[in-house]
JSON list of C-alpha atoms in Angstrom, two decimals:
[
{"chain": "A", "resi": 344, "resn": "UNK", "atom": "CA", "xyz": [-0.01, 0.00, -0.01]},
{"chain": "A", "resi": 345, "resn": "UNK", "atom": "CA", "xyz": [1.63, 3.25, -1.07]},
{"chain": "A", "resi": 346, "resn": "UNK", "atom": "CA", "xyz": [1.80, 6.08, 1.41]},
{"chain": "A", "resi": 347, "resn": "UNK", "atom": "CA", "xyz": [3.53, 9.42, 1.58]},
{"chain": "A", "resi": 348, "resn": "UNK", "atom": "CA", "xyz": [4.87, 10.52, 4.89]},
{"chain": "A", "resi": 349, "resn": "UNK", "atom": "CA", "xyz": [6.45, 13.83, 5.86]},
{"chain": "A", "resi": 350, "resn": "UNK", "atom": "CA", "xyz": [9.61, 14.05, 7.95]},
{"chain": "A", "resi": 351, "resn": "UNK", "atom": "CA", "xyz": [9.47, 17.25, 9.93]},
{"chain": "A", "resi": 352, "resn": "UNK", "atom": "CA", "xyz": [12.87, 18.94, 9.81]},
{"chain": "A", "resi": 353, "resn": "UNK", "atom": "CA", "xyz": [12.80, 19.46, 13.57]},
{"chain": "A", "resi": 354, "resn": "UNK", "atom": "CA", "xyz": [13.20, 15.72, 14.06]},
{"chain": "A", "resi": 355, "resn": "UNK", "atom": "CA", "xyz": [17.00, 16.01, 13.61]},
{"chain": "A", "resi": 356, "resn": "UNK", "atom": "CA", "xyz": [17.27, 18.32, 16.69]},
{"chain": "A", "resi": 357, "resn": "UNK", "atom": "CA", "xyz": [14.60, 16.63, 18.82]},
{"chain": "A", "resi": 358, "resn": "UNK", "atom": "CA", "xyz": [16.14, 15.62, 22.22]},
{"chain": "A", "resi": 359, "resn": "UNK", "atom": "CA", "xyz": [14.38, 12.26, 22.26]},
{"chain": "A", "resi": 360, "resn": "UNK", "atom": "CA", "xyz": [15.35, 11.45, 18.65]},
{"chain": "A", "resi": 361, "resn": "UNK", "atom": "CA", "xyz": [18.92, 12.56, 19.42]},
{"chain": "A", "resi": 362, "resn": "UNK", "atom": "CA", "xyz": [19.26, 9.87, 22.11]},
{"chain": "A", "resi": 363, "resn": "UNK", "atom": "CA", "xyz": [18.56, 7.09, 19.60]},
{"chain": "A", "resi": 364, "resn": "UNK", "atom": "CA", "xyz": [21.40, 5.14, 17.95]},
{"chain": "A", "resi": 365, "resn": "UNK", "atom": "CA", "xyz": [21.73, 5.19, 14.21]},
{"chain": "A", "resi": 366, "resn": "UNK", "atom": "CA", "xyz": [19.92, 1.92, 13.87]},
{"chain": "A", "resi": 367, "resn": "UNK", "atom": "CA", "xyz": [17.12, 3.11, 16.25]},
{"chain": "A", "resi": 368, "resn": "UNK", "atom": "CA", "xyz": [16.69, 6.22, 14.29]},
{"chain": "A", "resi": 369, "resn": "UNK", "atom": "CA", "xyz": [16.33, 4.25, 11.03]},
{"chain": "A", "resi": 370, "resn": "UNK", "atom": "CA", "xyz": [13.78, 2.02, 12.69]},
{"chain": "A", "resi": 371, "resn": "UNK", "atom": "CA", "xyz": [11.79, 4.97, 14.09]},
{"chain": "A", "resi": 372, "resn": "UNK", "atom": "CA", "xyz": [11.64, 6.64, 10.62]},
{"chain": "A", "resi": 373, "resn": "UNK", "atom": "CA", "xyz": [10.69, 3.23, 9.09]},
{"chain": "A", "resi": 374, "resn": "UNK", "atom": "CA", "xyz": [7.89, 2.85, 11.68]},
{"chain": "A", "resi": 375, "resn": "UNK", "atom": "CA", "xyz": [6.29, 6.15, 10.78]},
{"chain": "A", "resi": 376, "resn": "UNK", "atom": "CA", "xyz": [6.92, 5.61, 7.13]},
{"chain": "A", "resi": 377, "resn": "UNK", "atom": "CA", "xyz": [5.05, 2.32, 7.18]},
{"chain": "A", "resi": 378, "resn": "UNK", "atom": "CA", "xyz": [2.35, 3.17, 9.78]},
{"chain": "A", "resi": 379, "resn": "UNK", "atom": "CA", "xyz": [-1.25, 3.31, 8.71]},
{"chain": "A", "resi": 380, "resn": "UNK", "atom": "CA", "xyz": [-3.19, 6.57, 8.53]},
{"chain": "A", "resi": 381, "resn": "UNK", "atom": "CA", "xyz": [-3.84, 6.56, 12.25]},
{"chain": "A", "resi": 382, "resn": "UNK", "atom": "CA", "xyz": [-0.16, 6.11, 13.13]},
{"chain": "A", "resi": 383, "resn": "UNK", "atom": "CA", "xyz": [-0.38, 2.41, 13.95]},
{"chain": "A", "resi": 384, "resn": "UNK", "atom": "CA", "xyz": [1.73, -0.58, 12.82]},
{"chain": "A", "resi": 385, "resn": "UNK", "atom": "CA", "xyz": [2.10, -4.14, 13.62]},
{"chain": "A", "resi": 386, "resn": "UNK", "atom": "CA", "xyz": [5.08, -4.36, 16.00]},
{"chain": "A", "resi": 387, "resn": "UNK", "atom": "CA", "xyz": [6.28, -7.92, 15.74]},
{"chain": "A", "resi": 388, "resn": "UNK", "atom": "CA", "xyz": [10.02, -8.02, 15.21]},
{"chain": "A", "resi": 389, "resn": "UNK", "atom": "CA", "xyz": [9.55, -10.23, 12.14]},
{"chain": "A", "resi": 390, "resn": "UNK", "atom": "CA", "xyz": [7.26, -7.72, 10.52]},
{"chain": "A", "resi": 391, "resn": "UNK", "atom": "CA", "xyz": [9.36, -4.75, 11.38]},
{"chain": "A", "resi": 392, "resn": "UNK", "atom": "CA", "xyz": [12.52, -6.49, 10.13]},
{"chain": "A", "resi": 393, "resn": "UNK", "atom": "CA", "xyz": [10.83, -7.33, 6.78]},
{"chain": "A", "resi": 394, "resn": "UNK", "atom": "CA", "xyz": [9.52, -3.85, 6.31]},
{"chain": "A", "resi": 395, "resn": "UNK", "atom": "CA", "xyz": [12.48, -1.76, 7.41]},
{"chain": "A", "resi": 396, "resn": "UNK", "atom": "CA", "xyz": [15.64, -3.91, 7.25]},
{"chain": "A", "resi": 397, "resn": "UNK", "atom": "CA", "xyz": [14.96, -6.31, 4.32]},
{"chain": "A", "resi": 398, "resn": "UNK", "atom": "CA", "xyz": [18.48, -6.07, 2.98]},
{"chain": "A", "resi": 399, "resn": "UNK", "atom": "CA", "xyz": [20.37, -5.93, 6.33]},
{"chain": "A", "resi": 400, "resn": "UNK", "atom": "CA", "xyz": [21.43, -9.51, 6.98]},
{"chain": "A", "resi": 401, "resn": "UNK", "atom": "CA", "xyz": [23.27, -8.42, 10.11]},
{"chain": "A", "resi": 402, "resn": "UNK", "atom": "CA", "xyz": [19.92, -7.33, 11.73]},
{"chain": "A", "resi": 403, "resn": "UNK", "atom": "CA", "xyz": [17.62, -10.23, 12.47]},
{"chain": "A", "resi": 404, "resn": "UNK", "atom": "CA", "xyz": [14.31, -10.34, 14.37]},
{"chain": "A", "resi": 405, "resn": "UNK", "atom": "CA", "xyz": [16.06, -10.54, 17.79]},
{"chain": "A", "resi": 406, "resn": "UNK", "atom": "CA", "xyz": [18.12, -7.33, 17.05]},
{"chain": "A", "resi": 407, "resn": "UNK", "atom": "CA", "xyz": [14.94, -5.70, 15.59]},
{"chain": "A", "resi": 408, "resn": "UNK", "atom": "CA", "xyz": [13.09, -6.49, 18.78]},
{"chain": "A", "resi": 409, "resn": "UNK", "atom": "CA", "xyz": [15.97, -4.90, 20.91]},
{"chain": "A", "resi": 410, "resn": "UNK", "atom": "CA", "xyz": [15.90, -1.87, 18.71]},
{"chain": "A", "resi": 411, "resn": "UNK", "atom": "CA", "xyz": [12.11, -1.62, 18.87]},
{"chain": "A", "resi": 412, "resn": "UNK", "atom": "CA", "xyz": [12.10, -1.86, 22.65]},
{"chain": "A", "resi": 413, "resn": "UNK", "atom": "CA", "xyz": [14.72, 0.80, 22.95]},
{"chain": "A", "resi": 414, "resn": "UNK", "atom": "CA", "xyz": [12.89, 3.14, 20.62]},
{"chain": "A", "resi": 415, "resn": "UNK", "atom": "CA", "xyz": [9.68, 2.73, 22.68]},
{"chain": "A", "resi": 416, "resn": "UNK", "atom": "CA", "xyz": [11.59, 3.40, 25.85]},
{"chain": "A", "resi": 417, "resn": "UNK", "atom": "CA", "xyz": [13.32, 6.52, 24.58]},
{"chain": "A", "resi": 418, "resn": "UNK", "atom": "CA", "xyz": [10.61, 8.15, 22.46]},
{"chain": "A", "resi": 419, "resn": "UNK", "atom": "CA", "xyz": [7.85, 9.69, 24.61]},
{"chain": "A", "resi": 420, "resn": "UNK", "atom": "CA", "xyz": [5.20, 9.60, 21.97]},
{"chain": "A", "resi": 421, "resn": "UNK", "atom": "CA", "xyz": [5.69, 5.90, 20.87]},
{"chain": "A", "resi": 422, "resn": "UNK", "atom": "CA", "xyz": [3.79, 3.22, 22.70]},
{"chain": "A", "resi": 423, "resn": "UNK", "atom": "CA", "xyz": [3.90, -0.55, 22.42]},
{"chain": "A", "resi": 424, "resn": "UNK", "atom": "CA", "xyz": [0.74, -2.44, 23.27]},
{"chain": "A", "resi": 425, "resn": "UNK", "atom": "CA", "xyz": [-0.90, -5.78, 22.54]},
{"chain": "A", "resi": 426, "resn": "UNK", "atom": "CA", "xyz": [-4.38, -7.14, 22.14]},
{"chain": "A", "resi": 427, "resn": "UNK", "atom": "CA", "xyz": [-5.94, -10.10, 23.91]},
{"chain": "A", "resi": 428, "resn": "UNK", "atom": "CA", "xyz": [-4.29, -12.56, 21.55]},
{"chain": "A", "resi": 429, "resn": "UNK", "atom": "CA", "xyz": [-0.85, -11.19, 22.18]},
{"chain": "A", "resi": 430, "resn": "UNK", "atom": "CA", "xyz": [-0.40, -9.52, 18.89]},
{"chain": "A", "resi": 431, "resn": "UNK", "atom": "CA", "xyz": [1.87, -6.47, 19.35]},
{"chain": "A", "resi": 432, "resn": "UNK", "atom": "CA", "xyz": [1.29, -3.03, 17.95]},
{"chain": "A", "resi": 433, "resn": "UNK", "atom": "CA", "xyz": [2.96, 0.44, 17.98]},
{"chain": "A", "resi": 434, "resn": "UNK", "atom": "CA", "xyz": [1.11, 3.67, 18.12]},
{"chain": "A", "resi": 435, "resn": "UNK", "atom": "CA", "xyz": [2.53, 7.01, 17.39]},
{"chain": "A", "resi": 436, "resn": "UNK", "atom": "CA", "xyz": [0.65, 9.25, 19.78]},
{"chain": "A", "resi": 437, "resn": "UNK", "atom": "CA", "xyz": [1.23, 12.64, 18.15]},
{"chain": "A", "resi": 438, "resn": "UNK", "atom": "CA", "xyz": [0.57, 11.37, 14.59]},
{"chain": "A", "resi": 439, "resn": "UNK", "atom": "CA", "xyz": [-1.89, 14.17, 13.63]},
{"chain": "A", "resi": 440, "resn": "UNK", "atom": "CA", "xyz": [0.64, 16.81, 14.53]},
{"chain": "A", "resi": 441, "resn": "UNK", "atom": "CA", "xyz": [3.08, 15.56, 11.82]},
{"chain": "A", "resi": 442, "resn": "UNK", "atom": "CA", "xyz": [1.01, 13.62, 9.27]},
{"chain": "A", "resi": 443, "resn": "UNK", "atom": "CA", "xyz": [-1.97, 14.73, 7.22]},
{"chain": "A", "resi": 444, "resn": "UNK", "atom": "CA", "xyz": [-2.97, 11.88, 4.87]},
{"chain": "A", "resi": 445, "resn": "UNK", "atom": "CA", "xyz": [-4.85, 13.26, 1.79]},
{"chain": "A", "resi": 446, "resn": "UNK", "atom": "CA", "xyz": [-6.81, 10.10, 1.27]},
{"chain": "A", "resi": 447, "resn": "UNK", "atom": "CA", "xyz": [-7.34, 9.00, 4.86]},
{"chain": "A", "resi": 448, "resn": "UNK", "atom": "CA", "xyz": [-8.29, 5.42, 5.58]},
{"chain": "A", "resi": 449, "resn": "UNK", "atom": "CA", "xyz": [-9.26, 4.40, 9.09]},
{"chain": "A", "resi": 450, "resn": "UNK", "atom": "CA", "xyz": [-6.96, 1.97, 10.82]},
{"chain": "A", "resi": 451, "resn": "UNK", "atom": "CA", "xyz": [-7.85, -1.69, 10.88]},
{"chain": "A", "resi": 452, "resn": "UNK", "atom": "CA", "xyz": [-5.55, -2.04, 13.94]},
{"chain": "A", "resi": 453, "resn": "UNK", "atom": "CA", "xyz": [-6.98, -1.65, 17.46]},
{"chain": "A", "resi": 454, "resn": "UNK", "atom": "CA", "xyz": [-6.38, 1.67, 19.14]},
{"chain": "A", "resi": 455, "resn": "UNK", "atom": "CA", "xyz": [-3.91, 1.86, 21.96]},
{"chain": "A", "resi": 456, "resn": "UNK", "atom": "CA", "xyz": [-5.21, 1.88, 25.60]},
{"chain": "A", "resi": 457, "resn": "UNK", "atom": "CA", "xyz": [-4.80, 5.07, 27.54]},
{"chain": "A", "resi": 458, "resn": "UNK", "atom": "CA", "xyz": [-2.63, 4.21, 30.41]},
{"chain": "A", "resi": 459, "resn": "UNK", "atom": "CA", "xyz": [-1.27, 6.80, 32.88]},
{"chain": "A", "resi": 460, "resn": "UNK", "atom": "CA", "xyz": [0.92, 3.96, 34.33]},
{"chain": "A", "resi": 461, "resn": "UNK", "atom": "CA", "xyz": [2.88, 3.81, 31.09]},
{"chain": "A", "resi": 462, "resn": "UNK", "atom": "CA", "xyz": [4.15, 7.39, 31.66]},
{"chain": "A", "resi": 463, "resn": "UNK", "atom": "CA", "xyz": [3.08, 8.18, 28.15]},
{"chain": "A", "resi": 464, "resn": "UNK", "atom": "CA", "xyz": [-0.30, 9.90, 28.48]},
{"chain": "A", "resi": 465, "resn": "UNK", "atom": "CA", "xyz": [-1.63, 11.57, 25.37]},
{"chain": "A", "resi": 466, "resn": "UNK", "atom": "CA", "xyz": [-4.64, 11.24, 23.17]},
{"chain": "A", "resi": 467, "resn": "UNK", "atom": "CA", "xyz": [-5.13, 7.84, 21.50]},
{"chain": "A", "resi": 468, "resn": "UNK", "atom": "CA", "xyz": [-4.64, 7.87, 17.68]},
{"chain": "A", "resi": 469, "resn": "UNK", "atom": "CA", "xyz": [-8.01, 6.28, 16.80]},
{"chain": "A", "resi": 470, "resn": "UNK", "atom": "CA", "xyz": [-9.31, 9.72, 15.94]},
{"chain": "A", "resi": 471, "resn": "UNK", "atom": "CA", "xyz": [-7.44, 12.28, 13.94]},
{"chain": "A", "resi": 472, "resn": "UNK", "atom": "CA", "xyz": [-6.02, 15.24, 15.90]},
{"chain": "A", "resi": 473, "resn": "UNK", "atom": "CA", "xyz": [-5.77, 18.86, 15.22]},
{"chain": "A", "resi": 474, "resn": "UNK", "atom": "CA", "xyz": [-2.21, 19.41, 13.96]},
{"chain": "A", "resi": 475, "resn": "UNK", "atom": "CA", "xyz": [-1.70, 22.45, 16.19]},
{"chain": "A", "resi": 476, "resn": "UNK", "atom": "CA", "xyz": [-2.96, 20.86, 19.36]},
{"chain": "A", "resi": 477, "resn": "UNK", "atom": "CA", "xyz": [-2.09, 17.93, 21.57]},
{"chain": "A", "resi": 478, "resn": "UNK", "atom": "CA", "xyz": [-5.62, 17.62, 22.75]},
{"chain": "A", "resi": 479, "resn": "UNK", "atom": "CA", "xyz": [-8.17, 15.86, 20.64]},
{"chain": "A", "resi": 480, "resn": "UNK", "atom": "CA", "xyz": [-10.99, 18.08, 19.56]},
{"chain": "A", "resi": 481, "resn": "UNK", "atom": "CA", "xyz": [-13.37, 15.09, 19.25]},
{"chain": "A", "resi": 482, "resn": "UNK", "atom": "CA", "xyz": [-12.67, 13.71, 22.67]},
{"chain": "A", "resi": 483, "resn": "UNK", "atom": "CA", "xyz": [-15.44, 13.32, 25.28]},
{"chain": "A", "resi": 484, "resn": "UNK", "atom": "CA", "xyz": [-15.52, 16.40, 27.44]},
{"chain": "A", "resi": 485, "resn": "UNK", "atom": "CA", "xyz": [-14.15, 14.59, 30.64]},
{"chain": "A", "resi": 486, "resn": "UNK", "atom": "CA", "xyz": [-11.27, 13.26, 28.48]},
{"chain": "A", "resi": 487, "resn": "UNK", "atom": "CA", "xyz": [-10.47, 16.71, 27.09]},
{"chain": "A", "resi": 488, "resn": "UNK", "atom": "CA", "xyz": [-10.07, 18.20, 30.58]},
{"chain": "A", "resi": 489, "resn": "UNK", "atom": "CA", "xyz": [-7.90, 15.18, 31.64]},
{"chain": "A", "resi": 490, "resn": "UNK", "atom": "CA", "xyz": [-5.65, 15.69, 28.57]},
{"chain": "A", "resi": 491, "resn": "UNK", "atom": "CA", "xyz": [-5.52, 19.39, 28.92]},
{"chain": "A", "resi": 492, "resn": "UNK", "atom": "CA", "xyz": [-4.45, 19.25, 32.59]},
{"chain": "A", "resi": 493, "resn": "UNK", "atom": "CA", "xyz": [-1.88, 16.51, 31.72]},
{"chain": "A", "resi": 494, "resn": "UNK", "atom": "CA", "xyz": [-0.35, 18.62, 28.94]},
{"chain": "A", "resi": 495, "resn": "UNK", "atom": "CA", "xyz": [-0.15, 21.74, 31.25]},
{"chain": "A", "resi": 496, "resn": "UNK", "atom": "CA", "xyz": [-2.51, 23.84, 29.04]}
]
């Protein structure tokens, strides 16, 4: 499925991105390049390896898993979650801030849970967000106030 993704030039000076190793940066860019229009992607190491490192024989599924886990740990707006069957997914929480698909197709992947325990509280990506705002404009009123207070606005 062909997609066009924008790489914001501020990524190169982003403090979280700067903490990533070269391979982690490539994986992160590969994740958002291959994510669906809601910023979600299957996160199994085998899938990520096949999508992002198809020609790198020195990077196998185990190495990809290590890189994936490190990216999730270092990048505040990337979460790893799974469904009841154990299928793993990645969600890019500020997707709408950086990507504006022209021919939007809703995700077929489940939305991420909102979990303050993860330390990564932000709006889920199941609904498109206003590019200039961290707070969903279509969120229920009680969720908007929680998100606004969490973002310090």
